[in-house]
CSV table of C-alpha atoms and ligand atoms in Angstrom, one decimal:
chain,number,residue,atom,x,y,z
S,116,MET,CA,24.7,-1.3,-30.7
S,117,ILE,CA,22.5,-2.9,-28.1
S,118,GLU,CA,24.4,-4.9,-25.4
S,119,SER,CA,23.3,-7.3,-22.8
S,120,GLU,CA,24.4,-8.6,-19.4
S,121,GLY,CA,27.4,-9.9,-17.8
S,122,VAL,CA,30.6,-8.0,-18.7
S,123,ILE,CA,32.2,-6.1,-15.7
S,124,LYS,CA,33.4,-2.9,-17.2
S,125,TYR,CA,34.7,-1.0,-14.1
S,126,ARG,CA,38.0,-1.4,-12.2
S,127,LEU,CA,37.3,-3.2,-9.1
S,128,GLU,CA,39.1,-2.8,-5.8
S,129,PHE,CA,37.7,-5.9,-3.9
S,130,GLU,CA,38.3,-6.9,-0.4
S,131,HIS,CA,37.3,-10.4,0.5
S,132,ALA,CA,35.1,-10.4,3.6
S,133,GLY,CA,32.5,-12.2,5.3
S,134,ALA,CA,28.7,-11.6,4.5
S,135,THR,CA,27.2,-8.3,5.5
S,136,ASP,CA,24.9,-8.3,8.7
S,137,GLU,CA,22.7,-5.6,7.2
S,138,ASP,CA,18.8,-6.6,7.3
S,139,LEU,CA,18.0,-7.6,3.6
S,140,GLN,CA,14.7,-9.4,4.3
S,141,GLU,CA,12.5,-6.8,2.7
S,142,LEU,CA,14.8,-6.5,-0.4
S,143,ASN,CA,14.9,-10.2,-0.7
S,144,VAL,CA,11.0,-10.4,-0.8
S,145,TRP,CA,10.9,-8.0,-3.6
S,146,ARG,CA,13.6,-9.8,-5.4
S,147,SER,CA,11.7,-12.9,-5.1
S,148,ILE,CA,8.5,-11.3,-6.7
S,149,LEU,CA,10.8,-9.9,-9.6
S,150,TYR,CA,12.4,-13.4,-9.8
S,151,ASN,CA,8.8,-15.2,-10.1
S,152,LEU,CA,7.8,-12.8,-12.8
S,153,GLY,CA,11.1,-13.5,-14.8
S,154,LEU,CA,12.2,-10.0,-14.4
S,155,ILE,CA,15.5,-11.4,-12.9
S,156,GLY,CA,16.9,-14.8,-13.9
S,157,GLN,CA,18.8,-16.8,-16.3
S,158,HIS,CA,17.9,-18.5,-19.6
S,159,PRO,CA,20.6,-20.1,-22.1
S,160,GLU,CA,18.9,-18.4,-25.0
S,161,LEU,CA,18.8,-15.0,-23.4
S,162,TYR,CA,21.7,-12.2,-23.0
S,163,GLY,CA,24.3,-15.1,-24.0
S,164,GLY,CA,23.3,-17.2,-21.2
S,165,TYR,CA,24.5,-14.8,-18.7
S,166,ALA,CA,22.3,-14.3,-15.5
S,167,TYR,CA,20.4,-10.9,-15.5
S,168,GLY,CA,18.7,-8.4,-13.0
S,169,ASN,CA,20.1,-7.2,-9.7
S,170,VAL,CA,19.1,-5.4,-6.7
S,171,SER,CA,20.4,-3.2,-4.1
S,172,GLN,CA,19.7,-1.1,-0.9
S,173,ARG,CA,21.5,2.0,0.7
S,174,SER,CA,23.3,0.6,3.8
S,175,ARG,CA,21.5,1.7,7.0
S,176,SER,CA,24.7,1.6,9.1
S,177,ASN,CA,26.5,3.9,6.7
S,178,PRO,CA,24.5,5.8,4.1
S,179,GLU,CA,27.6,6.2,2.0
S,180,HIS,CA,27.7,2.6,1.3
S,181,PHE,CA,25.2,0.3,-0.7
S,182,ILE,CA,24.6,-3.5,-0.6
S,183,ILE,CA,24.2,-5.0,-4.1
S,184,SER,CA,23.5,-8.6,-5.3
S,185,ALA,CA,26.7,-10.4,-6.4
S,186,SER,CA,27.6,-10.7,-10.1
S,187,GLN,CA,26.0,-13.7,-11.7
S,188,THR,CA,23.4,-14.4,-9.0
S,189,GLY,CA,20.3,-13.9,-11.2
S,190,GLN,CA,19.6,-17.6,-11.5
S,191,ILE,CA,19.4,-18.2,-7.6
S,192,PRO,CA,15.6,-18.3,-6.7
S,193,ASP,CA,16.2,-16.9,-3.1
S,194,LEU,CA,19.2,-14.9,-2.2
S,195,GLU,CA,21.0,-15.3,1.2
S,196,GLN,CA,23.3,-12.9,3.1
S,197,GLN,CA,26.3,-14.3,1.3
S,198,HIS,CA,25.1,-13.3,-2.1
S,199,TYR,CA,25.5,-9.6,-1.4
S,200,VAL,CA,28.4,-7.4,-1.3
S,201,THR,CA,28.9,-3.9,-0.1
S,202,VAL,CA,29.9,-1.1,-2.2
S,203,GLU,CA,31.9,1.2,-0.3
S,204,SER,CA,32.9,3.9,-2.6
S,205,THR,CA,32.6,4.6,-6.3
S,206,ASP,CA,34.4,7.1,-8.7
S,207,ILE,CA,32.0,7.0,-11.6
S,208,GLU,CA,34.1,9.4,-13.8
S,209,HIS,CA,37.1,7.1,-13.6
S,210,ASN,CA,35.1,3.9,-13.7
S,211,LEU,CA,36.4,2.6,-10.2
S,212,LEU,CA,34.6,0.9,-7.6
S,213,HIS,CA,35.5,-0.5,-4.1
S,214,ALA,CA,33.7,-3.3,-2.7
S,215,ARG,CA,33.9,-5.6,0.2
S,216,GLY,CA,32.0,-9.0,0.6
S,217,PRO,CA,32.1,-12.9,-0.1
S,218,LEU,CA,31.6,-12.1,-3.8
S,219,GLN,CA,32.2,-9.5,-6.5
S,220,PRO,CA,29.4,-6.9,-7.1
S,221,SER,CA,27.1,-7.2,-10.3
S,222,SER,CA,28.3,-5.8,-13.4
S,223,GLU,CA,25.7,-2.9,-13.1
S,224,ALA,CA,27.0,-1.7,-9.7
S,225,LEU,CA,28.1,1.6,-11.1
S,226,THR,CA,24.8,2.3,-12.5
S,227,HIS,CA,23.3,1.7,-9.0
S,228,ALA,CA,25.8,4.1,-7.7
S,229,ALA,CA,25.0,6.7,-10.2
S,230,ILE,CA,21.3,6.5,-9.0
S,231,TYR,CA,22.2,6.6,-5.1
S,232,ARG,CA,24.4,9.8,-5.8
S,233,LEU,CA,21.2,11.7,-7.2
S,234,ASN,CA,19.6,12.1,-3.9
S,235,PRO,CA,20.4,10.9,-0.4
S,236,GLY,CA,16.6,10.0,0.0
S,237,ILE,CA,16.9,7.3,-2.5
S,238,ARG,CA,17.0,3.9,-0.5
S,239,CYS,CA,16.6,1.1,-3.2
S,240,VAL,CA,17.5,0.4,-6.9
S,241,LEU,CA,16.2,-2.4,-8.8
S,242,HIS,CA,17.3,-3.5,-12.2
S,243,ALA,CA,15.3,-6.0,-14.2
S,244,HIS,CA,15.4,-7.3,-18.1
S,245,GLU,CA,12.0,-8.0,-19.7
S,246,PRO,CA,11.2,-7.5,-23.2
S,247,LYS,CA,7.5,-6.5,-22.8
S,248,LEU,CA,8.3,-3.8,-20.1
S,249,TRP,CA,11.2,-2.5,-22.3
S,250,HIS,CA,9.2,-2.2,-25.4
S,251,TYR,CA,6.2,-0.9,-23.5
S,252,GLY,CA,8.4,1.9,-21.9
S,253,LEU,CA,9.9,2.9,-25.1
S,254,GLN,CA,6.8,2.9,-27.0
S,255,HIS,CA,5.2,5.0,-24.4
S,256,GLY,CA,7.7,7.6,-24.0
S,257,LEU,CA,8.9,6.6,-20.5
S,258,PRO,CA,12.2,8.1,-19.3
S,259,SER,CA,14.9,6.5,-21.2
S,260,THR,CA,18.6,6.6,-21.8
S,261,ASP,CA,20.0,6.9,-25.3
S,262,PRO,CA,20.3,3.7,-27.5
S,263,SER,CA,24.0,4.7,-28.0
S,264,ILE,CA,24.8,4.5,-24.3
S,265,ALA,CA,26.0,1.1,-22.9
S,266,TYR,CA,25.2,-0.1,-19.4
S,267,GLY,CA,27.8,0.3,-16.5
S,268,THR,CA,29.7,3.4,-18.3
S,269,PRO,CA,30.1,6.9,-17.1
S,270,GLU,CA,28.0,7.9,-20.0
S,271,MET,CA,25.1,6.0,-18.5
S,272,ALA,CA,25.4,7.5,-15.1
S,273,ASP,CA,25.6,11.1,-16.8
S,274,ALA,CA,22.5,10.1,-18.9
S,275,ILE,CA,20.5,9.2,-15.6
S,276,LEU,CA,21.5,12.6,-14.0
S,277,GLN,CA,20.3,14.4,-16.9
S,278,LEU,CA,16.9,12.5,-16.7
S,279,TYR,CA,16.7,13.1,-13.2
S,280,ARG,CA,17.6,16.9,-13.3
S,281,SER,CA,15.0,17.2,-16.2
S,282,GLY,CA,12.2,16.2,-13.6
S,283,GLN,CA,11.2,13.2,-15.7
S,284,LEU,CA,11.7,10.9,-12.9
S,285,ASP,CA,9.6,12.8,-10.4
S,286,GLN,CA,6.2,11.0,-11.2
S,287,GLN,CA,7.4,7.6,-12.1
S,288,GLN,CA,10.7,6.5,-10.7
S,289,VAL,CA,11.2,4.1,-13.7
S,290,LEU,CA,13.6,4.4,-16.7
S,291,VAL,CA,14.3,2.4,-19.8
S,292,MET,CA,17.7,1.6,-21.1
S,293,ALA,CA,17.2,2.0,-24.7
S,294,GLY,CA,20.9,0.7,-25.2
S,295,HIS,CA,20.6,-2.2,-23.0
S,296,GLN,CA,18.4,-5.1,-24.2
S,297,ASP,CA,15.3,-5.4,-22.1
S,298,GLY,CA,16.9,-3.4,-19.4
S,299,VAL,CA,14.7,-1.3,-17.0
S,300,ILE,CA,15.5,0.2,-13.7
S,301,SER,CA,13.3,1.3,-10.9
S,302,PHE,CA,14.2,3.1,-7.7
S,303,GLY,CA,12.6,4.6,-4.7
S,304,ASN,CA,12.8,6.2,-1.1
S,305,THR,CA,11.7,3.1,0.4
S,306,ILE,CA,12.2,-0.4,-0.9
S,307,ASP,CA,8.6,-0.9,-1.3
S,308,ASP,CA,8.5,2.2,-3.5
S,309,ALA,CA,11.1,0.8,-5.9
S,310,GLY,CA,9.2,-2.5,-6.1
S,311,CYS,CA,5.8,-1.0,-6.8
S,312,ALA,CA,7.2,1.3,-9.4
S,313,MET,CA,8.4,-1.8,-11.5
S,314,LEU,CA,5.3,-3.8,-10.7
S,315,ASP,CA,3.2,-0.7,-11.9
S,316,LEU,CA,5.2,-0.7,-15.1
S,317,TRP,CA,4.7,-4.6,-15.3
S,318,MET,CA,0.8,-4.0,-14.8
S,319,GLN,CA,0.6,-1.5,-17.4
S,320,ALA,CA,2.6,-3.6,-20.0
S,321,GLN,CA,0.4,-6.6,-19.3
S,322,MET,CA,-2.9,-4.5,-19.6
S,323,GLU,CA,-2.0,-3.4,-22.9
S,324,LEU,CA,-1.0,-6.9,-24.2
S,325,LEU,CA,-4.4,-8.0,-22.9
S,326,ALA,CA,-6.1,-5.4,-24.6
S,327,ALA,CA,-4.4,-6.1,-27.8
S,328,ASP,CA,-5.8,-9.6,-27.9
Y,107,LIG,ZN1,21.2,-5.4,-17.1
Protein backbone atom coordinates (compact mmCIF):
# COMPACT_ATOMS: atom_id res chain seq x y z
CA MET A 1 0.00 0.00 0.00
CA ILE A 2 1.26 3.44 -0.87
CA GLU A 3 0.50 6.10 1.63
CA SER A 4 0.93 9.78 1.63
CA GLU A 5 1.33 12.62 3.99
CA GLY A 6 0.14 14.04 7.22
CA VAL A 7 -0.53 11.38 9.81
CA ILE A 8 1.83 11.51 12.78
CA LYS A 9 2.68 7.97 13.80
CA TYR A 10 5.12 8.43 16.64
CA ARG A 11 4.46 9.13 20.28
CA LEU A 12 5.36 12.72 20.87
CA GLU A 13 6.62 14.23 24.09
CA PHE A 14 6.17 17.90 23.30
CA GLU A 15 7.29 20.89 25.31
CA HIS A 16 5.70 24.11 24.25
CA ALA A 17 8.40 26.79 23.99
CA GLY A 18 9.42 29.89 22.07
CA ALA A 19 11.03 29.86 18.64
CA THR A 20 14.59 28.60 18.24
CA ASP A 21 17.34 31.22 17.89
CA GLU A 22 19.35 28.95 15.57
CA ASP A 23 20.34 30.53 12.24
CA LEU A 24 17.98 29.01 9.66
CA GLN A 25 18.61 31.42 6.81
CA GLU A 26 20.44 29.06 4.48
CA LEU A 27 17.91 26.28 5.11
CA ASN A 28 15.09 28.72 4.37
CA VAL A 29 16.68 29.76 1.06
CA TRP A 30 16.88 26.14 -0.03
CA ARG A 31 13.36 25.50 1.16
CA SER A 32 12.14 28.43 -0.96
CA ILE A 33 13.78 26.89 -4.02
CA LEU A 34 12.06 23.55 -3.36
CA TYR A 35 8.75 25.33 -2.68
CA ASN A 36 9.00 27.28 -5.93
CA LEU A 37 9.65 24.07 -7.86
CA GLY A 38 6.54 22.52 -6.26
CA LEU A 39 8.58 19.95 -4.34
CA ILE A 40 7.14 21.28 -1.09
CA GLY A 41 3.61 22.66 -0.90
CA GLN A 42 -0.06 21.82 -0.69
CA HIS A 43 -2.73 21.07 -3.27
CA PRO A 44 -6.36 20.08 -2.61
CA GLU A 45 -6.07 17.19 -5.08
CA LEU A 46 -2.76 15.83 -3.84
CA TYR A 47 -2.12 13.60 -0.81
CA GLY A 48 -5.59 14.12 0.62
CA GLY A 49 -5.04 17.87 0.75
CA TYR A 50 -2.29 17.57 3.36
CA ALA A 51 0.69 19.88 3.06
CA TYR A 52 3.77 17.97 1.93
CA GLY A 53 7.55 18.23 2.19
CA ASN A 54 9.75 19.20 5.11
CA VAL A 55 13.31 20.30 5.84
CA SER A 56 15.71 20.07 8.75
CA GLN A 57 19.24 20.87 9.85
CA ARG A 58 21.42 19.53 12.63
CA SER A 59 21.63 22.01 15.50
CA ARG A 60 24.87 23.98 15.61
CA SER A 61 24.63 24.57 19.34
CA ASN A 62 23.87 20.95 20.18
CA PRO A 63 24.69 18.36 17.49
CA GLU A 64 22.46 15.82 19.27
CA HIS A 65 19.46 17.96 18.31
CA PHE A 66 17.99 18.85 14.95
CA ILE A 67 15.60 21.58 13.91
CA ILE A 68 12.76 20.62 11.59
CA SER A 69 9.89 22.45 9.92
CA ALA A 70 6.68 21.98 11.88
CA SER A 71 3.79 19.75 10.88
CA GLN A 72 1.56 21.11 8.12
CA THR A 73 3.71 24.09 7.12
CA GLY A 74 4.26 22.92 3.53
CA GLN A 75 1.76 25.44 2.16
CA ILE A 76 3.63 28.46 3.62
CA PRO A 77 5.84 30.13 0.95
CA ASP A 78 8.49 31.49 3.35
CA LEU A 79 9.06 29.94 6.74
CA GLU A 80 10.07 31.96 9.78
CA GLN A 81 11.68 30.93 13.06
CA GLN A 82 8.30 30.14 14.64
CA HIS A 83 7.58 27.51 11.97
CA TYR A 84 10.41 25.32 13.22
CA VAL A 85 10.73 23.01 16.19
CA THR A 86 13.74 21.39 17.86
CA VAL A 87 13.84 17.61 18.14
CA GLU A 88 15.91 16.91 21.23
CA SER A 89 15.84 13.14 21.34
CA THR A 90 14.35 10.19 19.54
CA ASP A 91 13.91 6.52 20.26
CA ILE A 92 13.34 5.18 16.77
CA GLU A 93 12.80 1.57 17.83
CA HIS A 94 10.00 2.63 20.18
CA ASN A 95 8.60 5.34 17.88
CA LEU A 96 9.17 8.00 20.50
CA LEU A 97 10.20 11.55 19.93
CA HIS A 98 10.87 14.47 22.26
CA ALA A 99 10.53 17.96 20.78
CA ARG A 100 10.44 21.53 21.97
CA GLY A 101 9.11 24.63 20.23
CA PRO A 102 6.08 26.68 19.21
CA LEU A 103 4.55 23.96 16.98
CA GLN A 104 4.63 20.18 16.71
CA PRO A 105 7.23 18.62 14.40
CA SER A 106 6.56 17.22 10.95
CA SER A 107 5.07 13.76 10.73
CA GLU A 108 8.30 12.73 9.02
CA ALA A 109 10.57 13.71 11.92
CA LEU A 110 11.52 10.12 12.77
CA THR A 111 12.79 9.56 9.24
CA HIS A 112 14.96 12.68 9.52
CA ALA A 113 16.24 11.34 12.86
CA ALA A 114 17.13 8.03 11.19
CA ILE A 115 19.30 9.88 8.67
CA TYR A 116 21.11 12.05 11.24
CA ARG A 117 21.89 8.87 13.16
CA LEU A 118 23.76 7.41 10.17
CA ASN A 119 26.71 9.76 10.48
CA PRO A 120 27.51 12.73 12.73
CA GLY A 121 28.76 14.61 9.64
CA ILE A 122 25.26 14.84 8.13
CA ARG A 123 24.00 18.40 8.61
CA CYS A 124 20.81 18.62 6.58
CA VAL A 125 17.87 16.49 5.42
CA LEU A 126 15.31 17.54 2.81
CA HIS A 127 12.09 15.65 2.06
CA ALA A 128 10.06 16.46 -1.04
CA HIS A 129 7.14 15.07 -2.99
CA GLU A 130 7.18 15.15 -6.76
CA PRO A 131 5.81 12.52 -9.17
CA LYS A 132 8.41 13.15 -11.91
CA LEU A 133 11.35 12.76 -9.54
CA TRP A 134 9.80 9.74 -7.88
CA HIS A 135 9.13 7.89 -11.14
CA TYR A 136 12.50 8.88 -12.56
CA GLY A 137 14.27 7.60 -9.45
CA LEU A 138 12.41 4.28 -9.45
CA GLN A 139 12.88 3.73 -13.18
CA HIS A 140 16.59 4.47 -13.04
CA GLY A 141 17.34 2.29 -10.07
CA LEU A 142 18.18 5.02 -7.58
CA PRO A 143 18.52 3.80 -3.99
CA SER A 144 14.99 3.17 -2.75
CA THR A 145 13.14 1.81 0.24
CA ASP A 146 10.76 -1.11 -0.31
CA PRO A 147 7.16 -0.35 -1.42
CA SER A 148 5.88 -2.24 1.64
CA ILE A 149 7.56 0.20 4.02
CA ALA A 150 5.52 3.19 5.20
CA TYR A 151 6.99 6.56 6.11
CA GLY A 152 7.74 7.50 9.68
CA THR A 153 8.09 3.91 10.91
CA PRO A 154 10.98 2.01 12.54
CA GLU A 155 11.00 -0.15 9.37
CA MET A 156 11.72 2.95 7.27
CA ALA A 157 14.59 3.89 9.60
CA ASP A 158 16.01 0.40 9.28
CA ALA A 159 15.65 0.37 5.48
CA ILE A 160 17.55 3.66 5.26
CA LEU A 161 20.30 2.27 7.48
CA GLN A 162 20.63 -0.78 5.21
CA LEU A 163 20.88 1.44 2.12
CA TYR A 164 23.55 3.53 3.80
CA ARG A 165 25.58 0.52 4.92
CA SER A 166 25.40 -1.01 1.44
CA GLY A 167 27.27 2.01 0.08
CA GLN A 168 24.42 2.93 -2.28
CA LEU A 169 24.18 6.43 -0.80
CA ASP A 170 27.90 7.21 -1.13
CA GLN A 171 27.73 8.77 -4.59
CA GLN A 172 24.38 10.50 -4.74
CA GLN A 173 22.82 11.29 -1.38
CA VAL A 174 19.27 10.87 -2.61
CA LEU A 175 16.79 8.11 -1.99
CA VAL A 176 13.31 7.29 -3.21
CA MET A 177 10.61 6.07 -0.83
CA ALA A 178 8.77 3.56 -3.01
CA GLY A 179 6.05 3.08 -0.38
CA HIS A 180 5.42 6.81 0.14
CA GLN A 181 3.71 8.34 -2.90
CA ASP A 182 6.12 10.69 -4.73
CA GLY A 183 8.40 10.87 -1.68
CA VAL A 184 12.13 11.54 -2.11
CA ILE A 185 14.83 12.46 0.41
CA SER A 186 18.18 14.12 0.02
CA PHE A 187 20.80 14.83 2.66
CA GLY A 188 24.32 16.14 2.91
CA ASN A 189 27.26 17.24 5.00
CA THR A 190 26.25 20.81 4.27
CA ILE A 191 22.85 22.36 3.57
CA ASP A 192 24.10 23.18 0.06
CA ASP A 193 25.07 19.56 -0.57
CA ALA A 194 21.59 18.35 0.40
CA GLY A 195 19.94 21.05 -1.75
CA CYS A 196 22.17 20.38 -4.76
CA ALA A 197 21.54 16.62 -4.50
CA MET A 198 17.79 17.26 -4.78
CA LEU A 199 18.24 19.78 -7.61
CA ASP A 200 20.50 17.36 -9.44
CA LEU A 201 17.77 14.73 -9.40
CA TRP A 202 15.24 17.35 -10.54
CA MET A 203 17.52 18.27 -13.46
CA GLN A 204 18.00 14.64 -14.51
CA ALA A 205 14.24 13.99 -14.44
CA GLN A 206 13.57 17.22 -16.34
CA MET A 207 16.15 16.44 -19.00
CA GLU A 208 14.67 13.03 -19.57
CA LEU A 209 11.19 14.49 -19.98
CA LEU A 210 12.50 16.99 -22.54
CA ALA A 211 14.33 14.25 -24.42
CA ALA A 212 11.09 12.20 -24.55
CA ASP A 213 9.15 15.07 -26.15
ZN1 LIG B 1 6.32 12.76 2.81
